Coordinates of C-alpha atoms in Angstrom, one line a residue:
Chain A
M1 CA -9.5 19.0 159.7
V2 CA -7.4 18.6 162.8
L3 CA -5.0 21.4 161.7
L4 CA -7.9 23.5 160.5
L5 CA -9.6 23.4 163.9
K6 CA -6.3 24.0 165.6
T7 CA -5.6 27.1 163.4
A8 CA -9.1 28.4 164.1
G9 CA -8.7 27.7 167.8
D10 CA -5.5 29.7 167.8
H11 CA -7.3 32.8 166.5
W12 CA -10.7 32.5 168.1
R13 CA -10.1 35.2 170.8
S14 CA -9.0 37.9 168.5
Y15 CA -11.6 36.8 165.9
A16 CA -14.3 37.1 168.5
G17 CA -13.0 40.5 169.5
W18 CA -13.0 41.8 165.9
T19 CA -16.5 40.3 165.4
I20 CA -17.9 42.0 168.5
G21 CA -16.3 45.3 167.2
L22 CA -17.9 44.8 163.9
L23 CA -21.3 44.2 165.4
A24 CA -20.9 47.2 167.7
M25 CA -20.0 49.4 164.7
V26 CA -22.9 48.2 162.7
G27 CA -25.2 48.8 165.8
I28 CA -23.9 52.3 166.4
Q29 CA -24.1 53.4 162.7
L30 CA -27.6 52.0 162.3
S31 CA -28.7 53.7 165.5
V32 CA -27.6 57.0 164.1
Y33 CA -29.4 56.5 160.8
P34 CA -32.9 57.6 161.9
T35 CA -31.5 61.0 162.9
V36 CA -29.7 61.3 159.6
R37 CA -32.8 60.4 157.7
S38 CA -35.0 62.8 159.6
S39 CA -32.5 65.6 159.0
A40 CA -32.1 64.7 155.3
A41 CA -33.0 68.0 153.9
G42 CA -30.7 69.9 156.2
L43 CA -27.9 67.4 155.8
A44 CA -28.2 67.5 152.1
T45 CA -27.8 71.3 152.1
F46 CA -24.9 71.0 154.6
L47 CA -23.2 68.4 152.4
D48 CA -23.7 70.3 149.3
N49 CA -21.5 73.0 150.9
Y50 CA -18.8 70.4 151.6
P51 CA -15.6 71.0 149.6
E52 CA -15.9 68.9 146.4
A53 CA -12.5 67.3 147.2
L54 CA -13.7 65.9 150.5
K55 CA -16.9 64.6 149.0
Q56 CA -14.7 62.8 146.4
I57 CA -12.2 61.4 148.9
F58 CA -15.0 60.0 151.1
R59 CA -17.1 59.1 148.1
M60 CA -20.1 60.8 149.7
E61 CA -22.9 60.2 147.3
D62 CA -26.6 60.3 148.2
Y63 CA -25.6 60.3 151.8
T64 CA -29.1 60.2 153.3
S65 CA -30.2 57.1 151.3
G66 CA -29.7 53.7 152.9
A67 CA -27.0 52.7 150.4
G68 CA -25.3 56.1 150.5
Y69 CA -25.2 56.2 154.3
L70 CA -23.9 52.7 154.9
S71 CA -21.5 53.0 152.0
T72 CA -20.0 56.2 153.6
E73 CA -20.1 55.2 157.2
L74 CA -19.3 51.4 157.1
F75 CA -18.3 50.0 153.7
S76 CA -15.9 52.7 152.5
M77 CA -13.4 52.3 155.4
M78 CA -14.4 50.7 158.7
L79 CA -15.6 47.3 157.5
P80 CA -12.7 46.9 155.0
L81 CA -10.4 47.9 157.9
I82 CA -11.6 45.0 160.0
F83 CA -11.6 42.5 157.1
I84 CA -8.0 43.6 156.1
S85 CA -6.7 43.5 159.7
I86 CA -8.0 40.0 160.2
G87 CA -6.7 38.8 156.8
A88 CA -3.3 40.3 157.2
S89 CA -2.9 39.1 160.8
W90 CA -3.9 35.5 159.9
G91 CA -1.7 35.6 156.8
A92 CA 1.4 36.7 158.8
N93 CA 0.7 34.1 161.5
A94 CA 0.2 31.2 158.9
T95 CA 3.8 30.1 158.7
A96 CA 5.9 33.0 159.9
Q97 CA 4.6 32.9 163.5
E98 CA 5.2 29.1 163.6
E99 CA 8.8 29.7 162.4
E100 CA 9.5 32.5 164.8
R101 CA 8.1 30.6 167.8
R102 CA 9.9 27.5 166.5
T103 CA 6.8 25.4 166.7
A104 CA 7.4 24.8 162.9
D105 CA 10.2 22.4 163.8
I106 CA 7.6 19.9 165.2
L107 CA 4.7 20.8 162.9
L108 CA 6.7 20.5 159.7
T109 CA 8.3 17.2 160.6
L110 CA 4.9 15.5 160.9
P111 CA 3.8 13.3 158.1
I112 CA 2.1 16.1 156.3
S113 CA 3.6 18.2 153.5
R114 CA 4.4 21.9 153.8
V115 CA 2.1 22.6 150.9
R116 CA -0.8 20.9 152.8
V117 CA 0.0 22.7 156.0
L118 CA -0.1 26.0 154.3
S119 CA -3.1 25.1 152.2
I120 CA -5.1 24.3 155.3
K121 CA -4.0 27.6 156.9
I122 CA -5.1 29.5 153.8
T123 CA -8.4 27.7 153.7
T124 CA -9.0 28.5 157.4
A125 CA -8.3 32.2 156.7
I126 CA -10.7 32.3 153.7
I127 CA -13.4 30.6 155.8
A128 CA -12.9 33.2 158.5
Q129 CA -13.4 36.0 156.0
V130 CA -16.5 34.4 154.5
L131 CA -18.0 33.9 158.0
L132 CA -17.3 37.5 158.9
A133 CA -19.0 38.5 155.8
A134 CA -22.0 36.4 156.8
V135 CA -22.1 38.0 160.2
T136 CA -22.0 41.4 158.5
V137 CA -24.9 40.5 156.2
L138 CA -26.9 39.0 159.0
S139 CA -26.4 41.9 161.4
L140 CA -27.3 44.4 158.7
V141 CA -30.3 42.5 157.4
I142 CA -31.7 42.3 160.9
G143 CA -30.6 45.8 161.9
I144 CA -32.0 47.8 159.0
G145 CA -35.5 46.5 159.8
F146 CA -35.3 48.3 163.2
V147 CA -34.3 51.6 161.8
D148 CA -36.3 51.5 158.6
L149 CA -33.3 51.7 156.3
T150 CA -34.0 50.6 152.8
L151 CA -31.4 48.4 151.1
G152 CA -31.8 45.2 149.2
T153 CA -30.2 42.0 150.7
T154 CA -28.3 41.4 147.5
K155 CA -26.6 44.7 147.8
I156 CA -25.7 44.1 151.4
V157 CA -24.3 40.7 150.4
A158 CA -22.3 42.4 147.6
G159 CA -20.9 44.9 150.1
A160 CA -20.0 42.2 152.7
L161 CA -18.4 40.0 150.0
T162 CA -16.4 42.9 148.7
G163 CA -15.0 43.4 152.2
A164 CA -14.2 39.7 152.5
L165 CA -12.5 39.9 149.1
L166 CA -10.3 42.7 150.4
G167 CA -9.5 40.6 153.5
I168 CA -8.6 37.6 151.3
L169 CA -6.4 39.8 149.0
F170 CA -4.3 41.1 151.9
N171 CA -4.3 37.7 153.6
A172 CA -2.7 36.4 150.4
V173 CA -0.1 39.2 150.5
A174 CA 0.8 38.6 154.1
T175 CA 0.8 34.8 153.6
F176 CA 3.2 35.2 150.7
L177 CA 5.5 37.5 152.6
G178 CA 5.5 35.2 155.7
A179 CA 6.1 32.1 153.6
A180 CA 8.9 33.7 151.7
L181 CA 10.7 35.5 154.6
G182 CA 9.6 33.7 157.7
K183 CA 9.3 37.0 159.6
R184 CA 5.9 37.8 161.0
S185 CA 6.5 41.5 161.5
I186 CA 7.6 42.0 157.9
A187 CA 4.6 39.9 156.6
L188 CA 2.1 41.9 158.7
G189 CA 3.8 45.2 158.2
G190 CA 4.2 44.7 154.5
A191 CA 0.6 43.8 154.0
I192 CA -0.8 46.6 156.1
A193 CA 1.6 49.1 154.4
L194 CA 0.3 48.0 151.0
A195 CA -3.3 48.3 152.2
I196 CA -2.7 51.8 153.6
A197 CA -1.0 52.9 150.4
G198 CA -3.7 51.3 148.3
F199 CA -6.4 53.0 150.2
L200 CA -4.7 56.4 150.1
F201 CA -4.2 56.1 146.3
F202 CA -7.8 55.0 145.9
S203 CA -9.1 57.8 148.0
L204 CA -7.0 60.5 146.4
A205 CA -7.3 59.2 142.9
P206 CA -10.2 61.6 142.0
L207 CA -7.9 64.5 142.9
V208 CA -4.5 63.4 141.8
D209 CA -3.9 62.4 138.2
T210 CA -0.9 60.1 139.0
F211 CA -3.0 58.1 141.4
E212 CA -5.9 58.0 138.9
R213 CA -3.6 56.4 136.4
I214 CA -2.7 53.5 138.7
T215 CA -6.3 53.0 139.8
P216 CA -6.8 50.0 137.5
I217 CA -4.2 48.0 139.5
N218 CA -5.5 49.1 142.9
P219 CA -7.3 46.3 144.8
F220 CA -9.5 49.0 146.4
Q221 CA -10.7 50.0 143.0
W222 CA -11.5 46.3 142.2
T223 CA -13.6 46.1 145.3
L224 CA -14.9 49.4 146.7
G225 CA -14.5 51.2 143.4
S226 CA -17.4 49.2 142.0
R227 CA -19.7 50.7 144.7
P228 CA -21.2 47.4 145.6
L229 CA -24.1 48.9 147.7
F230 CA -25.3 50.7 144.6
N231 CA -24.3 48.4 141.8
G232 CA -23.9 45.0 143.3
I233 CA -20.8 42.8 142.7
D234 CA -18.7 43.6 139.7
V235 CA -18.0 40.2 138.3
G236 CA -14.9 41.2 136.3
Y237 CA -13.2 42.9 139.1
T238 CA -14.2 40.1 141.5
I239 CA -12.6 37.6 139.2
L240 CA -9.5 39.8 138.9
S241 CA -9.2 40.0 142.7
L242 CA -9.5 36.3 143.0
V243 CA -6.9 35.7 140.4
V244 CA -4.5 38.0 142.1
A245 CA -5.1 36.5 145.5
S246 CA -4.7 33.0 144.0
A247 CA -1.4 34.1 142.4
F248 CA -0.1 35.3 145.8
Y249 CA -1.3 32.1 147.5
G250 CA 0.3 30.0 144.7
A251 CA 3.6 31.9 145.1
A252 CA 3.5 31.4 148.8
L253 CA 3.0 27.6 148.4
V254 CA 5.9 27.4 146.0
V255 CA 8.4 29.4 148.1
F256 CA 7.4 27.8 151.3
K257 CA 7.8 24.3 149.9
R258 CA 11.4 25.0 148.9
R259 CA 12.7 27.2 151.6
D260 CA 14.9 26.4 154.6
I261 CA 13.0 26.6 157.8
Q262 CA 14.8 28.9 160.2
A263 CA 15.9 27.6 163.5
Chain B
M1 CA 25.3 -6.0 157.9
P2 CA 21.6 -4.9 157.5
A3 CA 20.7 -2.0 155.3
S4 CA 21.3 1.3 157.0
A5 CA 18.3 3.1 158.4
I6 CA 20.0 6.4 158.1
S7 CA 22.6 6.9 155.4
I8 CA 24.4 10.2 155.0
Q9 CA 27.0 10.6 152.2
G10 CA 29.0 13.8 151.9
L11 CA 26.2 15.9 153.3
T12 CA 27.1 19.6 152.9
K13 CA 25.0 22.5 153.9
Y14 CA 25.8 26.2 153.3
Y15 CA 23.7 29.1 154.6
G16 CA 24.4 31.5 151.9
R17 CA 28.2 31.7 152.0
D18 CA 28.4 30.4 155.6
L19 CA 29.3 26.8 156.1
G20 CA 26.8 24.8 158.2
V21 CA 28.3 21.4 157.8
A22 CA 30.6 19.9 155.2
D23 CA 31.1 16.4 153.8
V24 CA 29.5 14.5 156.7
T25 CA 29.3 10.8 156.0
F26 CA 28.0 8.0 158.3
D27 CA 25.3 5.4 158.6
V28 CA 23.0 4.4 161.4
Y29 CA 21.8 0.8 161.3
P30 CA 18.6 -0.6 162.8
G31 CA 19.0 -1.3 166.5
E32 CA 22.0 1.0 166.7
V33 CA 22.5 4.2 168.7
I34 CA 24.8 6.8 167.3
G35 CA 26.0 9.5 169.6
F36 CA 26.4 12.7 167.7
L37 CA 28.9 15.0 169.4
G38 CA 30.4 18.3 168.9
P39 CA 30.6 21.8 170.5
N40 CA 27.9 24.4 169.9
G41 CA 27.8 25.4 166.2
A42 CA 29.7 22.3 165.1
G43 CA 26.9 21.3 162.7
K44 CA 25.0 18.7 164.6
T45 CA 21.7 20.5 164.5
T46 CA 22.2 21.4 160.8
T47 CA 22.7 17.7 160.0
M48 CA 19.7 16.6 162.0
R49 CA 17.4 19.3 160.6
S50 CA 18.6 18.4 157.1
L51 CA 17.6 14.8 157.8
V52 CA 14.1 15.6 158.7
G53 CA 13.6 18.0 155.8
L54 CA 13.6 21.3 157.5
L55 CA 16.7 22.3 155.6
N56 CA 17.6 21.7 152.0
I57 CA 20.9 20.0 151.5
T58 CA 23.5 22.0 149.4
S59 CA 25.2 18.8 148.2
G60 CA 25.6 15.2 149.1
R61 CA 22.9 12.6 150.0
A62 CA 20.8 11.8 152.9
Q63 CA 18.6 8.7 153.0
I64 CA 16.3 7.3 155.6
L65 CA 15.0 3.8 155.3
G66 CA 16.4 3.7 151.8
Q67 CA 14.6 6.8 150.6
E68 CA 16.0 10.2 149.8
V69 CA 14.8 12.5 152.5
S70 CA 13.6 15.1 150.0
V71 CA 11.5 12.6 148.0
N72 CA 8.0 11.7 149.3
A73 CA 9.1 13.2 152.6
S74 CA 5.8 13.4 154.3
A75 CA 5.2 9.6 154.0
L76 CA 8.8 9.0 155.2
R77 CA 8.3 11.3 158.2
A78 CA 5.6 8.9 159.5
K79 CA 8.4 6.6 160.4
I80 CA 10.6 9.1 162.0
G81 CA 10.5 10.6 165.5
Y82 CA 12.2 13.9 165.8
L83 CA 13.0 16.0 168.8
P84 CA 14.4 19.4 168.0
G85 CA 17.0 21.1 170.1
A86 CA 15.3 23.5 172.6
P87 CA 11.8 22.4 171.3
A88 CA 9.0 24.9 171.2
L89 CA 5.4 23.7 171.9
Y90 CA 2.0 25.3 171.6
K91 CA 1.9 27.2 174.9
N92 CA -1.9 27.4 175.2
L93 CA -2.5 23.7 175.0
T94 CA -2.3 21.2 177.9
G95 CA 0.4 18.5 177.6
L96 CA -2.3 16.0 176.8
K97 CA -4.1 18.1 174.2
H98 CA -0.7 18.9 172.6
L99 CA 0.2 15.3 172.3
E100 CA -3.3 14.3 171.1
F101 CA -3.1 17.0 168.5
L102 CA 0.2 15.6 167.2
A103 CA -1.1 12.0 167.3
K104 CA -4.1 13.0 165.3
M105 CA -1.9 14.7 162.8
R106 CA 0.0 11.5 162.5
E107 CA -3.3 9.6 162.3
V108 CA -2.0 7.2 164.9
N109 CA -3.6 6.2 168.2
C110 CA -0.9 7.0 170.8
T111 CA -3.1 7.2 173.8
E112 CA -1.6 4.3 175.7
A113 CA 2.0 5.3 174.8
I114 CA 1.3 8.9 175.9
H115 CA 0.0 7.9 179.3
T116 CA 2.6 5.2 179.9
M117 CA 5.5 7.5 179.2
A118 CA 4.0 10.4 181.1
E119 CA 3.8 8.1 184.1
R120 CA 7.4 7.0 183.7
F121 CA 8.5 10.6 183.4
D122 CA 6.2 11.7 186.3
L123 CA 4.6 14.3 184.0
D124 CA 1.2 16.0 184.7
L125 CA -0.5 16.0 181.3
G126 CA -3.3 18.2 182.5
R127 CA -1.3 21.4 182.8
R128 CA -0.9 23.9 180.1
I129 CA 2.5 24.1 178.4
H130 CA 3.1 27.6 179.6
E131 CA 2.6 26.5 183.2
L132 CA 5.2 23.7 182.9
S133 CA 8.8 24.1 183.8
K134 CA 11.5 23.8 181.1
G135 CA 12.2 20.2 182.2
N136 CA 8.5 19.2 182.0
Q137 CA 8.1 20.9 178.6
Q138 CA 11.1 18.8 177.5
K139 CA 9.3 15.7 178.7
V140 CA 6.3 16.5 176.5
A141 CA 8.7 17.1 173.6
V142 CA 10.4 13.8 174.2
I143 CA 7.1 11.9 174.4
Q144 CA 6.0 13.4 171.0
A145 CA 9.1 12.1 169.4
L146 CA 8.7 8.6 170.8
M147 CA 4.9 8.0 171.1
H148 CA 4.3 6.6 167.6
K149 CA 7.0 4.0 167.9
P150 CA 9.1 5.3 165.0
E151 CA 11.6 3.2 163.1
V152 CA 14.1 6.0 163.1
L153 CA 14.7 8.4 166.0
I154 CA 16.5 11.7 165.6
L155 CA 17.0 13.4 169.0
D156 CA 18.7 16.7 169.4
E157 CA 19.9 16.9 173.0
P158 CA 17.0 14.9 174.4
T159 CA 17.9 15.0 178.1
S160 CA 18.5 18.8 178.2
G161 CA 16.7 20.1 181.3
L162 CA 15.7 16.6 182.5
D163 CA 16.5 15.6 186.1
P164 CA 18.7 12.6 186.7
I165 CA 15.8 10.3 187.5
V166 CA 14.0 11.1 184.3
Q167 CA 17.3 10.8 182.4
R168 CA 17.5 7.3 183.7
E169 CA 14.0 6.5 182.6
F170 CA 14.8 8.1 179.2
S171 CA 17.8 5.8 178.9
A172 CA 15.7 2.8 179.7
I173 CA 13.2 3.7 177.0
I174 CA 16.0 4.3 174.5
D175 CA 17.4 0.8 175.4
D176 CA 13.9 -0.7 174.8
M177 CA 13.6 1.0 171.4
Q178 CA 17.1 0.0 170.4
T179 CA 16.2 -3.6 171.3
R180 CA 13.1 -3.4 169.1
G181 CA 15.4 -2.3 166.2
T182 CA 14.9 1.4 166.2
A183 CA 17.8 3.3 164.6
I184 CA 18.7 6.2 166.9
L185 CA 20.8 9.3 166.2
L186 CA 21.2 11.4 169.3
S187 CA 23.2 14.5 170.1
S188 CA 24.1 15.3 173.6
H189 CA 26.4 17.4 175.7
V190 CA 26.2 14.8 178.4
L191 CA 29.1 12.6 177.3
S192 CA 28.6 10.1 180.0
E193 CA 25.1 9.5 178.7
V194 CA 26.4 9.0 175.2
E195 CA 29.0 6.7 176.4
H196 CA 26.3 4.7 178.1
L197 CA 23.7 4.7 175.4
A198 CA 25.6 4.8 172.1
D199 CA 27.3 2.1 170.1
R200 CA 29.2 4.5 168.0
V201 CA 30.0 8.2 168.1
V202 CA 30.3 10.7 165.3
I203 CA 32.2 13.8 166.3
V204 CA 31.9 17.0 164.3
N205 CA 33.8 20.2 164.9
A206 CA 33.5 23.6 163.1
G207 CA 31.3 22.0 160.4
K208 CA 33.7 19.1 159.7
Q209 CA 33.4 15.5 160.6
V210 CA 36.3 14.6 162.8
L211 CA 35.6 11.0 163.8
V212 CA 33.3 8.1 163.4
E213 CA 34.1 5.2 165.7
E214 CA 32.6 2.5 167.8
I215 CA 32.9 3.5 171.5
S216 CA 34.5 0.2 172.5
R217 CA 37.2 0.5 169.8
L218 CA 37.7 4.2 170.5
K219 CA 38.6 3.3 174.0
E220 CA 40.9 0.6 172.9
K221 CA 42.7 3.0 170.7
T222 CA 42.9 5.8 173.2
V223 CA 46.0 6.6 175.1
R224 CA 45.8 5.4 178.7
T225 CA 48.1 6.4 181.6
I226 CA 49.6 3.6 183.6
D227 CA 51.3 3.8 187.0
L228 CA 53.4 0.8 187.9
Y229 CA 54.6 0.4 191.5
F230 CA 57.6 -1.8 192.2
A231 CA 59.2 -3.2 195.4
M232 CA 62.4 -1.3 194.5
P233 CA 63.5 1.2 191.9
V234 CA 63.9 -0.2 188.4
K235 CA 66.0 1.1 185.4
E236 CA 64.5 2.7 182.4
E237 CA 66.3 0.4 180.0
V238 CA 64.1 -2.5 181.3
F239 CA 61.3 -1.1 179.3
A240 CA 63.2 -0.5 176.1
G241 CA 61.8 -2.1 173.0
I242 CA 58.3 -2.5 174.4
G243 CA 55.8 -1.3 171.7
G244 CA 53.0 1.2 172.3
I245 CA 54.5 3.0 175.4
K246 CA 55.3 6.7 175.5
D247 CA 56.3 9.3 178.0
L248 CA 58.1 6.9 180.2
R249 CA 58.9 8.6 183.5
M250 CA 60.8 7.2 186.5
Y251 CA 59.8 8.3 190.1
G252 CA 61.9 5.9 192.2
N253 CA 59.7 2.9 192.9
R254 CA 57.0 4.2 190.6
V255 CA 57.1 4.2 186.8
S256 CA 54.5 6.2 184.9
C257 CA 53.9 6.0 181.1
T258 CA 51.2 6.3 178.5
V259 CA 50.1 3.2 176.5
V260 CA 48.3 2.8 173.2
G261 CA 46.6 -0.5 172.6
A262 CA 47.2 -3.7 174.6
E263 CA 49.5 -3.4 177.6
N264 CA 50.3 -7.1 178.0
A265 CA 54.0 -6.8 177.0
L266 CA 54.5 -3.9 179.5
L267 CA 52.8 -5.8 182.4
R268 CA 54.8 -9.0 181.7
C269 CA 58.0 -7.0 181.8
A270 CA 56.9 -5.2 184.9
V271 CA 56.0 -8.5 186.7
D272 CA 59.4 -9.9 185.8
N273 CA 61.0 -6.9 187.5
G274 CA 59.1 -7.1 190.8
L275 CA 55.8 -5.3 190.1
E276 CA 53.7 -4.8 193.3
S277 CA 50.7 -3.0 192.0
V278 CA 49.3 -1.2 188.9
Q279 CA 47.0 1.7 188.4
T280 CA 45.4 2.5 185.0
H281 CA 43.7 5.8 184.1
E282 CA 41.3 5.1 181.3
S283 CA 40.4 8.0 179.0
S284 CA 36.7 8.8 179.2
L285 CA 34.7 10.0 176.2
D286 CA 35.1 13.4 177.7
D287 CA 38.8 13.2 177.4
I288 CA 38.6 12.0 173.8
F289 CA 36.0 14.6 172.9
F290 CA 37.9 17.5 174.4
S291 CA 41.2 16.3 172.8
L292 CA 39.5 16.1 169.4
V293 CA 37.6 19.4 169.5
S294 CA 40.3 21.4 171.1
G295 CA 43.1 20.1 169.0
G296 CA 41.0 19.7 165.9
D297 CA 42.8 16.4 165.1
T298 CA 43.0 13.0 166.6
N299 CA 45.4 13.9 169.4
G300 CA 45.0 11.3 172.2
I301 CA 43.8 8.7 169.8
A302 CA 46.0 6.2 168.1
S303 CA 45.6 6.2 164.4

C-alpha cells in the first residue's frame, strides 16, 4: 500500500491534467451535440456526400444519433488517445524511470522483491485506468442529461471500459519494454509507436486489403472494432485483450526479476 | 573466529564481454570494518551492487549472514543497510517524508533513529530533496542506510560530499555500530578515513583483487624510510649484514635507508656507533594504495 500510494502520488499532477482534459473534451463535445441534432437532416445529407473512404476511416455511422455522435467524436480517437497516453507513460515510468534516475538502487535494495515492486506499479496503473473510465462514465451519464442525448448507461460503460482496456494494453507494452531495457524513452516511444501503427492499420483496414488481413491481431480491432457504444462489450475480444496484456505483464515480471539493474 | 557476515568467494562479474570484477575473495566478520579501496572503475561498486542483488554474479559466490545473496533476497535485505555511490533520492519529497517512506517499506519504526541522526548531522528534514545541497542529500542517503540498525552495512563512498564535521559524526556512528557487532564494508577515496575506521583493507585494481590485509600488519610490512644522525661520519660497512635494510645511502653524519619489518637490529648497531637522533618516515595508506594501483603489484610492501 505504501508503494502504491507513492506511485499514485508521483503521477497525480499529470493524471489530474489528463482528467481535466478529458472532462473538458466531454463537455465541449456534448455542448455541440444539440446543434448537431437540430441539424440532423442537413448533416445527414452532407455526410452522405462524404467520400466513402473517409466515412470508413472515421467509422462515421449514424452520426446524428447519440451513439454515433459520441462514437465518432470521442470514442474513436480522443478518449483512446488519453487512455493510451496515460497507460504508456505510467508503464515507461514503472521501472525504467526509477533506473534512469537511479532511485532504483535504493528502492530495489529494500526488503521487497522486484516482482512485488513491479506488481504494485502495474496494479496502480490498472487502477488509474479504471478510475479514468469511471470518470468518463460519470461525466457522460451526467452530461447527456443536459443535452438530451440518448444513450444507455451500459453502452457508455462499455465504451469507457474499452478505452481503459486499450490503456491497459499499451501500459503492459511499455511496462514490458521498460522492464526489459531499462530505458524510459524506448519504453514510451515503443508503446506509442505501436499504438499509432495499430490505429493507422485499424483505420485504413477497410481500404487496404493488407491491413484488413492483420486486423484480427490489432488491439484496436479487439476494442474499438466491436463498436461498444452500439453493441456493448465484446466478451471474446475483451478476454483476448486481457490475455495479451497479462502476457506482457508476465514477461515484464520475468525479465525484470532476472536483469542487472543499470547504475 | 565468528562466522563471517559477508563472504565473497571468487566473485566474478562480466557486463557482456567487459570485465567488471574478477575472482574477488574476502570475508567481513561481525564487528569488523573493511575498507574497500581502488581507483575509479576498479570494481568496488560492481562488487557492492552484486552483494545487494542489483547485479547478477557471473560466477563465484556471495553470501550475507550465511545466505546466498540471490536466495530469499528480500528477507535478507531487511538486515542490510546499503548506501549506493552517488545516491539518487526522490526529489519531490522532503527528507523526512523520504526517510519515512523507506522506513514504512521496511516495516520498521525508525522515527527516533531518523531524528537523532538528523540532529547529529545538522540536517533540516523539512526541506524537499531538490532544495538540499549535494552534501545534505548525502546525509539523507546515509541515514536511510543506517536508520534500521542493520546487521550488515555496505557503504559506497559514504562521506562523499560531507563536510569534515559531519564526517567526524559519521565516523563516530560507524564506531558505535562496529561496537554493536555490525559488519561494515565501506569504499572510500578518503584514505585517511579508511585508515582510521577500517580494521582491514581490500584493494582492487582494474577488476582484480590486489590485496587483503589488516591495516596494522600492512603498515608493519610496508617499507619505511629511516634517517639516522650520528655525531661523526660512519662507514657503510658498519651496517653490513643487518637484515631488512635497503637503499643504504651515506650523507656524512646522516645515513638514510629503507627498512622492512622491525628496525631493532639497525638501531642497536646505530647506537653502538654514536647515534644522536633518528627520524622515521612511515608509509601512509595513501603511499601503499598508490604504490599498489600504479605499479599493479605489491611494490612497497614486503611479501
